[in-house]
Amino acid sequence: QVQLVQSGAEVKKPGASVKVSCRASGDTFSDYYIHWVRQAPGQGLEWMGWINPKSGDTNYAQNFQGRVTMIRETSISTVYMEMSRLRSDDTAVYYCTRVALLRFADYGMDVWGQGTTVIVSS
Amino acid sequence: SYVLTQPPSVSVAPGKTARITCGGNNVGAKSVHWYQQKPGQAPVLVLYYDDHRPSGIPERFSGSNSGNTATLTISRVEAGDEAHYYCQVWDSSSDHWVFGGGTKLTVL
């Protein structure tokens, strides 16, 4: 069974950093981009960026450039999303999800992690 | 940047047909994907590439995409379809992915 399993909830102070992990199982890790999407309380879905686990290439949304870093550890089929200089409005549920490398525009995000709650509060 | 516009809410009686629109500049030239999200749960892909259903998604879910509007149609709506629905595309000009603002479907 294909799964993306994320790390547990985090509580951080403003200005700190957070690192969330996403471990893939049940399928070929390197055949899919791993994307990160966040959802603030009561709000919609916001795309943050992706990492290609095969090459390590990344692409970040404008809103997160300079503050988000995505890396992969292929030996354990895990991707990490690190966000620095946290603010209170970064409080959200962070999801990892995947998109096929081939014809990526046509297939959508078919598997999602369970979500990781990040609370930023002083 | 590319913008997708959805109505904030749609209401429908059980057994009727719900239509949720997703507007964008020439969105008909893009592949549109739709996600269902119930409270406290991760989103679920219900349609990809405009009108293709992933395994396990009922035939009641269908889609179309032409011109400046994509549409998710849910036939014979059930109480369990009550959820937020989001459309999404990949914007080739920015190489970024975009979500619509989401539509809350209420089953009366």
PDB file of C-alpha atoms in Angstrom:
ATOM      1  CA  GLN A   1       0.000   0.000   0.000  1.00  0.00           C
ATOM      2  CA  VAL A   2       1.422   3.349  -1.073  1.00  0.00           C
ATOM      3  CA  GLN A   3       1.828   5.734   1.844  1.00  0.00           C
ATOM      4  CA  LEU A   4       3.396   9.032   2.774  1.00  0.00           C
ATOM      5  CA  VAL A   5       3.980   9.223   6.509  1.00  0.00           C
ATOM      6  CA  GLN A   6       4.818  12.547   8.088  1.00  0.00           C
ATOM      7  CA  SER A   7       6.459  13.488  11.357  1.00  0.00           C
ATOM      8  CA  GLY A   8       4.502  14.672  14.355  1.00  0.00           C
ATOM      9  CA  ALA A   9       3.145  18.023  15.416  1.00  0.00           C
ATOM     10  CA  GLU A  10       5.479  20.870  16.288  1.00  0.00           C
ATOM     11  CA  VAL A  11       5.178  23.962  18.443  1.00  0.00           C
ATOM     12  CA  LYS A  12       7.696  26.694  17.703  1.00  0.00           C
ATOM     13  CA  LYS A  13       8.386  30.244  18.770  1.00  0.00           C
ATOM     14  CA  PRO A  14       8.437  33.097  16.263  1.00  0.00           C
ATOM     15  CA  GLY A  15      11.797  33.353  14.551  1.00  0.00           C
ATOM     16  CA  ALA A  16      12.598  29.664  15.020  1.00  0.00           C
ATOM     17  CA  SER A  17      12.862  26.973  12.337  1.00  0.00           C
ATOM     18  CA  VAL A  18      10.916  23.775  11.820  1.00  0.00           C
ATOM     19  CA  LYS A  19      11.777  20.627   9.887  1.00  0.00           C
ATOM     20  CA  VAL A  20       9.021  18.250   8.808  1.00  0.00           C
ATOM     21  CA  SER A  21       9.723  14.821   7.348  1.00  0.00           C
ATOM     22  CA  CYS A  22       7.767  12.763   4.836  1.00  0.00           C
ATOM     23  CA  ARG A  23       8.630   9.089   4.360  1.00  0.00           C
ATOM     24  CA  ALA A  24       7.394   7.203   1.315  1.00  0.00           C
ATOM     25  CA  SER A  25       6.615   3.508   1.257  1.00  0.00           C
ATOM     26  CA  GLY A  26       5.007   1.019  -1.061  1.00  0.00           C
ATOM     27  CA  ASP A  27       6.179   2.499  -4.352  1.00  0.00           C
ATOM     28  CA  THR A  28       9.295   3.672  -6.181  1.00  0.00           C
ATOM     29  CA  PHE A  29      10.410   6.777  -4.314  1.00  0.00           C
ATOM     30  CA  SER A  30      12.260   8.336  -7.230  1.00  0.00           C
ATOM     31  CA  ASP A  31       9.363   8.084  -9.720  1.00  0.00           C
ATOM     32  CA  TYR A  32       7.459  10.968  -8.137  1.00  0.00           C
ATOM     33  CA  TYR A  33       7.942  14.616  -7.298  1.00  0.00           C
ATOM     34  CA  ILE A  34       7.191  15.274  -3.652  1.00  0.00           C
ATOM     35  CA  HIS A  35       5.236  18.478  -3.143  1.00  0.00           C
ATOM     36  CA  TRP A  36       4.430  20.376   0.017  1.00  0.00           C
ATOM     37  CA  VAL A  37       1.057  22.051   0.531  1.00  0.00           C
ATOM     38  CA  ARG A  38      -0.061  23.930   3.604  1.00  0.00           C
ATOM     39  CA  GLN A  39      -3.433  24.901   5.018  1.00  0.00           C
ATOM     40  CA  ALA A  40      -3.847  27.612   7.606  1.00  0.00           C
ATOM     41  CA  PRO A  41      -6.777  27.234  10.025  1.00  0.00           C
ATOM     42  CA  GLY A  42     -10.057  27.708   8.180  1.00  0.00           C
ATOM     43  CA  GLN A  43      -8.275  28.529   4.931  1.00  0.00           C
ATOM     44  CA  GLY A  44      -7.675  26.871   1.584  1.00  0.00           C
ATOM     45  CA  LEU A  45      -4.758  24.884   0.194  1.00  0.00           C
ATOM     46  CA  GLU A  46      -1.510  26.703  -0.591  1.00  0.00           C
ATOM     47  CA  TRP A  47       1.168  25.124  -2.779  1.00  0.00           C
ATOM     48  CA  MET A  48       4.692  25.577  -1.361  1.00  0.00           C
ATOM     49  CA  GLY A  49       6.971  23.782  -3.784  1.00  0.00           C
ATOM     50  CA  TRP A  50       8.392  20.447  -4.868  1.00  0.00           C
ATOM     51  CA  ILE A  51      11.526  18.368  -4.815  1.00  0.00           C
ATOM     52  CA  ASN A  52      12.570  15.772  -7.366  1.00  0.00           C
ATOM     53  CA  PRO A  53      13.896  12.904  -5.211  1.00  0.00           C
ATOM     54  CA  LYS A  54      15.893  11.525  -8.126  1.00  0.00           C
ATOM     55  CA  SER A  55      17.924  14.677  -8.855  1.00  0.00           C
ATOM     56  CA  GLY A  56      17.406  16.785  -5.743  1.00  0.00           C
ATOM     57  CA  ASP A  57      16.115  19.661  -7.890  1.00  0.00           C
ATOM     58  CA  THR A  58      13.651  21.943  -6.176  1.00  0.00           C
ATOM     59  CA  ASN A  59      11.101  24.566  -7.155  1.00  0.00           C
ATOM     60  CA  TYR A  60       9.576  26.864  -4.552  1.00  0.00           C
ATOM     61  CA  ALA A  61       6.531  29.088  -4.679  1.00  0.00           C
ATOM     62  CA  GLN A  62       7.287  32.783  -4.672  1.00  0.00           C
ATOM     63  CA  ASN A  63       5.879  33.228  -1.179  1.00  0.00           C
ATOM     64  CA  PHE A  64       8.375  30.785   0.294  1.00  0.00           C
ATOM     65  CA  GLN A  65      11.569  31.438  -1.611  1.00  0.00           C
ATOM     66  CA  GLY A  66      14.405  32.190   0.766  1.00  0.00           C
ATOM     67  CA  ARG A  67      12.602  30.703   3.744  1.00  0.00           C
ATOM     68  CA  VAL A  68      11.886  27.103   2.721  1.00  0.00           C
ATOM     69  CA  THR A  69      14.344  24.349   1.901  1.00  0.00           C
ATOM     70  CA  MET A  70      13.420  20.898   0.667  1.00  0.00           C
ATOM     71  CA  ILE A  71      15.932  18.071   0.744  1.00  0.00           C
ATOM     72  CA  ARG A  72      15.800  14.327   0.271  1.00  0.00           C
ATOM     73  CA  GLU A  73      17.467  11.313   1.816  1.00  0.00           C
ATOM     74  CA  THR A  74      17.001   8.617  -0.795  1.00  0.00           C
ATOM     75  CA  SER A  75      18.441   5.788   1.322  1.00  0.00           C
ATOM     76  CA  ILE A  76      15.397   5.998   3.591  1.00  0.00           C
ATOM     77  CA  SER A  77      12.885   7.301   1.002  1.00  0.00           C
ATOM     78  CA  THR A  78      12.376  10.471   2.997  1.00  0.00           C
ATOM     79  CA  VAL A  79      11.953  14.105   2.083  1.00  0.00           C
ATOM     80  CA  TYR A  80      12.295  17.013   4.495  1.00  0.00           C
ATOM     81  CA  MET A  81      10.788  20.481   4.399  1.00  0.00           C
ATOM     82  CA  GLU A  82      12.507  23.060   6.559  1.00  0.00           C
ATOM     83  CA  MET A  83      11.077  26.523   7.101  1.00  0.00           C
ATOM     84  CA  SER A  84      13.023  29.253   8.842  1.00  0.00           C
ATOM     85  CA  ARG A  85      12.145  32.594  10.464  1.00  0.00           C
ATOM     86  CA  LEU A  86       8.733  31.316  11.474  1.00  0.00           C
ATOM     87  CA  ARG A  87       5.885  33.772  12.022  1.00  0.00           C
ATOM     88  CA  SER A  88       2.523  33.335  13.673  1.00  0.00           C
ATOM     89  CA  ASP A  89       0.841  33.216  10.257  1.00  0.00           C
ATOM     90  CA  ASP A  90       2.873  30.097   9.429  1.00  0.00           C
ATOM     91  CA  THR A  91       0.618  28.224  11.834  1.00  0.00           C
ATOM     92  CA  ALA A  92      -0.931  25.587   9.596  1.00  0.00           C
ATOM     93  CA  VAL A  93      -1.214  21.938   8.684  1.00  0.00           C
ATOM     94  CA  TYR A  94       1.593  20.994   6.318  1.00  0.00           C
ATOM     95  CA  TYR A  95       1.018  18.156   3.868  1.00  0.00           C
ATOM     96  CA  CYS A  96       3.395  16.285   1.637  1.00  0.00           C
ATOM     97  CA  THR A  97       1.966  14.775  -1.507  1.00  0.00           C
ATOM     98  CA  ARG A  98       3.267  13.291  -4.726  1.00  0.00           C
ATOM     99  CA  VAL A  99       2.988  13.851  -8.473  1.00  0.00           C
ATOM    100  CA  ALA A 100       4.291  11.453 -11.116  1.00  0.00           C
ATOM    101  CA  LEU A 101       7.522  12.572 -12.795  1.00  0.00           C
ATOM    102  CA  LEU A 102       6.256  11.646 -16.237  1.00  0.00           C
ATOM    103  CA  ARG A 103       3.507  13.888 -17.658  1.00  0.00           C
ATOM    104  CA  PHE A 104       3.370  15.505 -14.266  1.00  0.00           C
ATOM    105  CA  ALA A 105       0.855  18.151 -15.317  1.00  0.00           C
ATOM    106  CA  ASP A 106      -1.711  15.518 -16.254  1.00  0.00           C
ATOM    107  CA  TYR A 107      -1.934  13.326 -13.187  1.00  0.00           C
ATOM    108  CA  GLY A 108      -2.534  15.426 -10.099  1.00  0.00           C
ATOM    109  CA  MET A 109      -1.546  14.701  -6.516  1.00  0.00           C
ATOM    110  CA  ASP A 110      -2.739  11.165  -5.920  1.00  0.00           C
ATOM    111  CA  VAL A 111      -1.310  10.290  -2.503  1.00  0.00           C
ATOM    112  CA  TRP A 112      -1.129  12.591   0.512  1.00  0.00           C
ATOM    113  CA  GLY A 113       0.514  12.406   3.873  1.00  0.00           C
ATOM    114  CA  GLN A 114      -1.609  12.647   6.991  1.00  0.00           C
ATOM    115  CA  GLY A 115      -0.512  16.232   7.628  1.00  0.00           C
ATOM    116  CA  THR A 116       1.712  17.808  10.270  1.00  0.00           C
ATOM    117  CA  THR A 117       0.395  20.588  12.473  1.00  0.00           C
ATOM    118  CA  VAL A 118       2.867  23.378  13.062  1.00  0.00           C
ATOM    119  CA  ILE A 119       1.916  25.976  15.644  1.00  0.00           C
ATOM    120  CA  VAL A 120       3.952  29.158  15.894  1.00  0.00           C
ATOM    121  CA  SER A 121       3.309  30.968  19.142  1.00  0.00           C
ATOM    122  CA  SER A 122       5.254  32.903  21.694  1.00  0.00           C
TER     123      SER A 122
ATOM    124  CA  SER B   1       0.615  34.682 -11.427  1.00  0.00           C
ATOM    125  CA  TYR B   2      -2.170  32.417 -12.582  1.00  0.00           C
ATOM    126  CA  VAL B   3      -5.444  32.618 -10.659  1.00  0.00           C
ATOM    127  CA  LEU B   4      -8.232  30.056 -10.312  1.00  0.00           C
ATOM    128  CA  THR B   5     -11.602  31.327  -9.096  1.00  0.00           C
ATOM    129  CA  GLN B   6     -14.200  29.131  -7.391  1.00  0.00           C
ATOM    130  CA  PRO B   7     -17.529  30.037  -5.791  1.00  0.00           C
ATOM    131  CA  PRO B   8     -17.196  29.951  -1.997  1.00  0.00           C
ATOM    132  CA  SER B   9     -20.229  27.757  -1.566  1.00  0.00           C
ATOM    133  CA  VAL B  10     -22.681  25.542  -3.419  1.00  0.00           C
ATOM    134  CA  SER B  11     -25.779  23.947  -1.924  1.00  0.00           C
ATOM    135  CA  VAL B  12     -27.716  21.003  -3.300  1.00  0.00           C
ATOM    136  CA  ALA B  13     -30.457  18.649  -2.153  1.00  0.00           C
ATOM    137  CA  PRO B  14     -29.723  14.936  -1.837  1.00  0.00           C
ATOM    138  CA  GLY B  15     -30.207  13.072  -5.096  1.00  0.00           C
ATOM    139  CA  LYS B  16     -29.751  16.203  -7.195  1.00  0.00           C
ATOM    140  CA  THR B  17     -26.769  17.314  -9.270  1.00  0.00           C
ATOM    141  CA  ALA B  18     -24.087  19.661  -7.966  1.00  0.00           C
ATOM    142  CA  ARG B  19     -21.872  21.686 -10.267  1.00  0.00           C
ATOM    143  CA  ILE B  20     -18.770  23.438  -8.997  1.00  0.00           C
ATOM    144  CA  THR B  21     -16.975  25.786 -11.343  1.00  0.00           C
ATOM    145  CA  CYS B  22     -13.328  26.781 -11.569  1.00  0.00           C
ATOM    146  CA  GLY B  23     -12.533  29.846 -13.641  1.00  0.00           C
ATOM    147  CA  GLY B  24      -9.171  30.801 -15.084  1.00  0.00           C
ATOM    148  CA  ASN B  25      -7.724  32.503 -18.123  1.00  0.00           C
ATOM    149  CA  ASN B  26      -7.873  29.910 -20.912  1.00  0.00           C
ATOM    150  CA  VAL B  27      -8.052  27.134 -18.317  1.00  0.00           C
ATOM    151  CA  GLY B  28      -9.350  24.882 -21.092  1.00  0.00           C
ATOM    152  CA  ALA B  29      -5.781  24.631 -22.343  1.00  0.00           C
ATOM    153  CA  LYS B  30      -4.593  23.186 -19.043  1.00  0.00           C
ATOM    154  CA  SER B  31      -5.179  19.913 -17.208  1.00  0.00           C
ATOM    155  CA  VAL B  32      -7.434  20.547 -14.234  1.00  0.00           C
ATOM    156  CA  HIS B  33      -7.458  18.373 -11.153  1.00  0.00           C
ATOM    157  CA  TRP B  34     -10.076  18.298  -8.401  1.00  0.00           C
ATOM    158  CA  TYR B  35      -9.709  17.436  -4.730  1.00  0.00           C
ATOM    159  CA  GLN B  36     -12.246  16.669  -2.045  1.00  0.00           C
ATOM    160  CA  GLN B  37     -11.410  17.546   1.542  1.00  0.00           C
ATOM    161  CA  LYS B  38     -13.514  16.642   4.544  1.00  0.00           C
ATOM    162  CA  PRO B  39     -12.962  18.250   7.960  1.00  0.00           C
ATOM    163  CA  GLY B  40      -9.818  17.065   9.684  1.00  0.00           C
ATOM    164  CA  GLN B  41      -8.698  14.968   6.723  1.00  0.00           C
ATOM    165  CA  ALA B  42      -6.116  15.279   3.979  1.00  0.00           C
ATOM    166  CA  PRO B  43      -7.371  16.144   0.484  1.00  0.00           C
ATOM    167  CA  VAL B  44      -8.342  13.303  -1.836  1.00  0.00           C
ATOM    168  CA  LEU B  45      -7.920  13.437  -5.611  1.00  0.00           C
ATOM    169  CA  VAL B  46     -11.354  12.884  -7.188  1.00  0.00           C
ATOM    170  CA  LEU B  47     -10.627  13.892 -10.799  1.00  0.00           C
ATOM    171  CA  TYR B  48      -7.420  14.379 -12.763  1.00  0.00           C
ATOM    172  CA  TYR B  49      -6.758  15.571 -16.307  1.00  0.00           C
ATOM    173  CA  ASP B  50     -10.158  17.304 -16.424  1.00  0.00           C
ATOM    174  CA  ASP B  51     -12.409  14.258 -16.350  1.00  0.00           C
ATOM    175  CA  HIS B  52     -10.471  11.139 -15.315  1.00  0.00           C
ATOM    176  CA  ARG B  53     -11.430   9.356 -12.111  1.00  0.00           C
ATOM    177  CA  PRO B  54      -8.804   7.677  -9.936  1.00  0.00           C
ATOM    178  CA  SER B  55      -9.515   4.150  -8.814  1.00  0.00           C
ATOM    179  CA  GLY B  56     -12.201   4.064  -6.150  1.00  0.00           C
ATOM    180  CA  ILE B  57     -13.906   7.336  -7.071  1.00  0.00           C
ATOM    181  CA  PRO B  58     -17.587   6.810  -7.934  1.00  0.00           C
ATOM    182  CA  GLU B  59     -18.842   7.386 -11.476  1.00  0.00           C
ATOM    183  CA  ARG B  60     -21.102  10.075 -10.014  1.00  0.00           C
ATOM    184  CA  PHE B  61     -18.064  12.386 -10.175  1.00  0.00           C
ATOM    185  CA  SER B  62     -17.391  13.813 -13.620  1.00  0.00           C
ATOM    186  CA  GLY B  63     -15.685  16.825 -15.098  1.00  0.00           C
ATOM    187  CA  SER B  64     -15.388  19.103 -18.074  1.00  0.00           C
ATOM    188  CA  ASN B  65     -13.026  21.854 -19.093  1.00  0.00           C
ATOM    189  CA  SER B  66     -13.371  24.354 -21.905  1.00  0.00           C
ATOM    190  CA  GLY B  67     -12.602  27.988 -22.528  1.00  0.00           C
ATOM    191  CA  ASN B  68     -12.237  29.822 -19.248  1.00  0.00           C
ATOM    192  CA  THR B  69     -14.173  27.398 -17.054  1.00  0.00           C
ATOM    193  CA  ALA B  70     -13.679  23.904 -15.685  1.00  0.00           C
ATOM    194  CA  THR B  71     -16.569  22.170 -13.949  1.00  0.00           C
ATOM    195  CA  LEU B  72     -16.822  19.372 -11.422  1.00  0.00           C
ATOM    196  CA  THR B  73     -20.203  17.670 -11.584  1.00  0.00           C
ATOM    197  CA  ILE B  74     -21.484  15.401  -8.844  1.00  0.00           C
ATOM    198  CA  SER B  75     -24.606  13.458  -9.801  1.00  0.00           C
ATOM    199  CA  ARG B  76     -27.064  11.935  -7.343  1.00  0.00           C
ATOM    200  CA  VAL B  77     -25.474  13.825  -4.485  1.00  0.00           C
ATOM    201  CA  GLU B  78     -25.232  12.021  -1.162  1.00  0.00           C
ATOM    202  CA  ALA B  79     -24.765  13.353   2.348  1.00  0.00           C
ATOM    203  CA  GLY B  80     -21.238  11.947   2.311  1.00  0.00           C
ATOM    204  CA  ASP B  81     -20.291  14.271  -0.555  1.00  0.00           C
ATOM    205  CA  GLU B  82     -20.473  17.260   1.759  1.00  0.00           C
ATOM    206  CA  ALA B  83     -16.937  18.653   1.774  1.00  0.00           C
ATOM    207  CA  HIS B  84     -14.687  21.362   0.418  1.00  0.00           C
ATOM    208  CA  TYR B  85     -13.632  20.951  -3.200  1.00  0.00           C
ATOM    209  CA  TYR B  86     -10.515  22.476  -4.734  1.00  0.00           C
ATOM    210  CA  CYS B  87      -9.463  22.760  -8.349  1.00  0.00           C
ATOM    211  CA  GLN B  88      -5.805  22.848  -9.327  1.00  0.00           C
ATOM    212  CA  VAL B  89      -3.582  23.314 -12.384  1.00  0.00           C
ATOM    213  CA  TRP B  90       0.074  23.503 -13.254  1.00  0.00           C
ATOM    214  CA  ASP B  91       0.920  26.913 -14.681  1.00  0.00           C
ATOM    215  CA  SER B  92       3.580  26.408 -17.336  1.00  0.00           C
ATOM    216  CA  SER B  93       4.526  30.087 -17.493  1.00  0.00           C
ATOM    217  CA  SER B  94       5.668  30.126 -13.861  1.00  0.00           C
ATOM    218  CA  ASP B  95       6.304  26.386 -13.440  1.00  0.00           C
ATOM    219  CA  HIS B  96       4.196  26.644 -10.319  1.00  0.00           C
ATOM    220  CA  TRP B  97       1.115  24.783  -9.178  1.00  0.00           C
ATOM    221  CA  VAL B  98      -2.031  26.718  -8.326  1.00  0.00           C
ATOM    222  CA  PHE B  99      -5.095  25.880  -6.252  1.00  0.00           C
ATOM    223  CA  GLY B 100      -8.455  27.530  -6.475  1.00  0.00           C
ATOM    224  CA  GLY B 101      -9.791  29.070  -3.301  1.00  0.00           C
ATOM    225  CA  GLY B 102     -12.090  26.131  -2.639  1.00  0.00           C
ATOM    226  CA  THR B 103     -15.853  25.580  -2.637  1.00  0.00           C
ATOM    227  CA  LYS B 104     -17.836  24.292   0.311  1.00  0.00           C
ATOM    228  CA  LEU B 105     -20.491  21.878  -0.895  1.00  0.00           C
ATOM    229  CA  THR B 106     -23.456  21.708   1.455  1.00  0.00           C
ATOM    230  CA  VAL B 107     -25.985  18.908   1.109  1.00  0.00           C
ATOM    231  CA  LEU B 108     -29.322  20.264   2.280  1.00  0.00           C
TER     232      LEU B 108
END
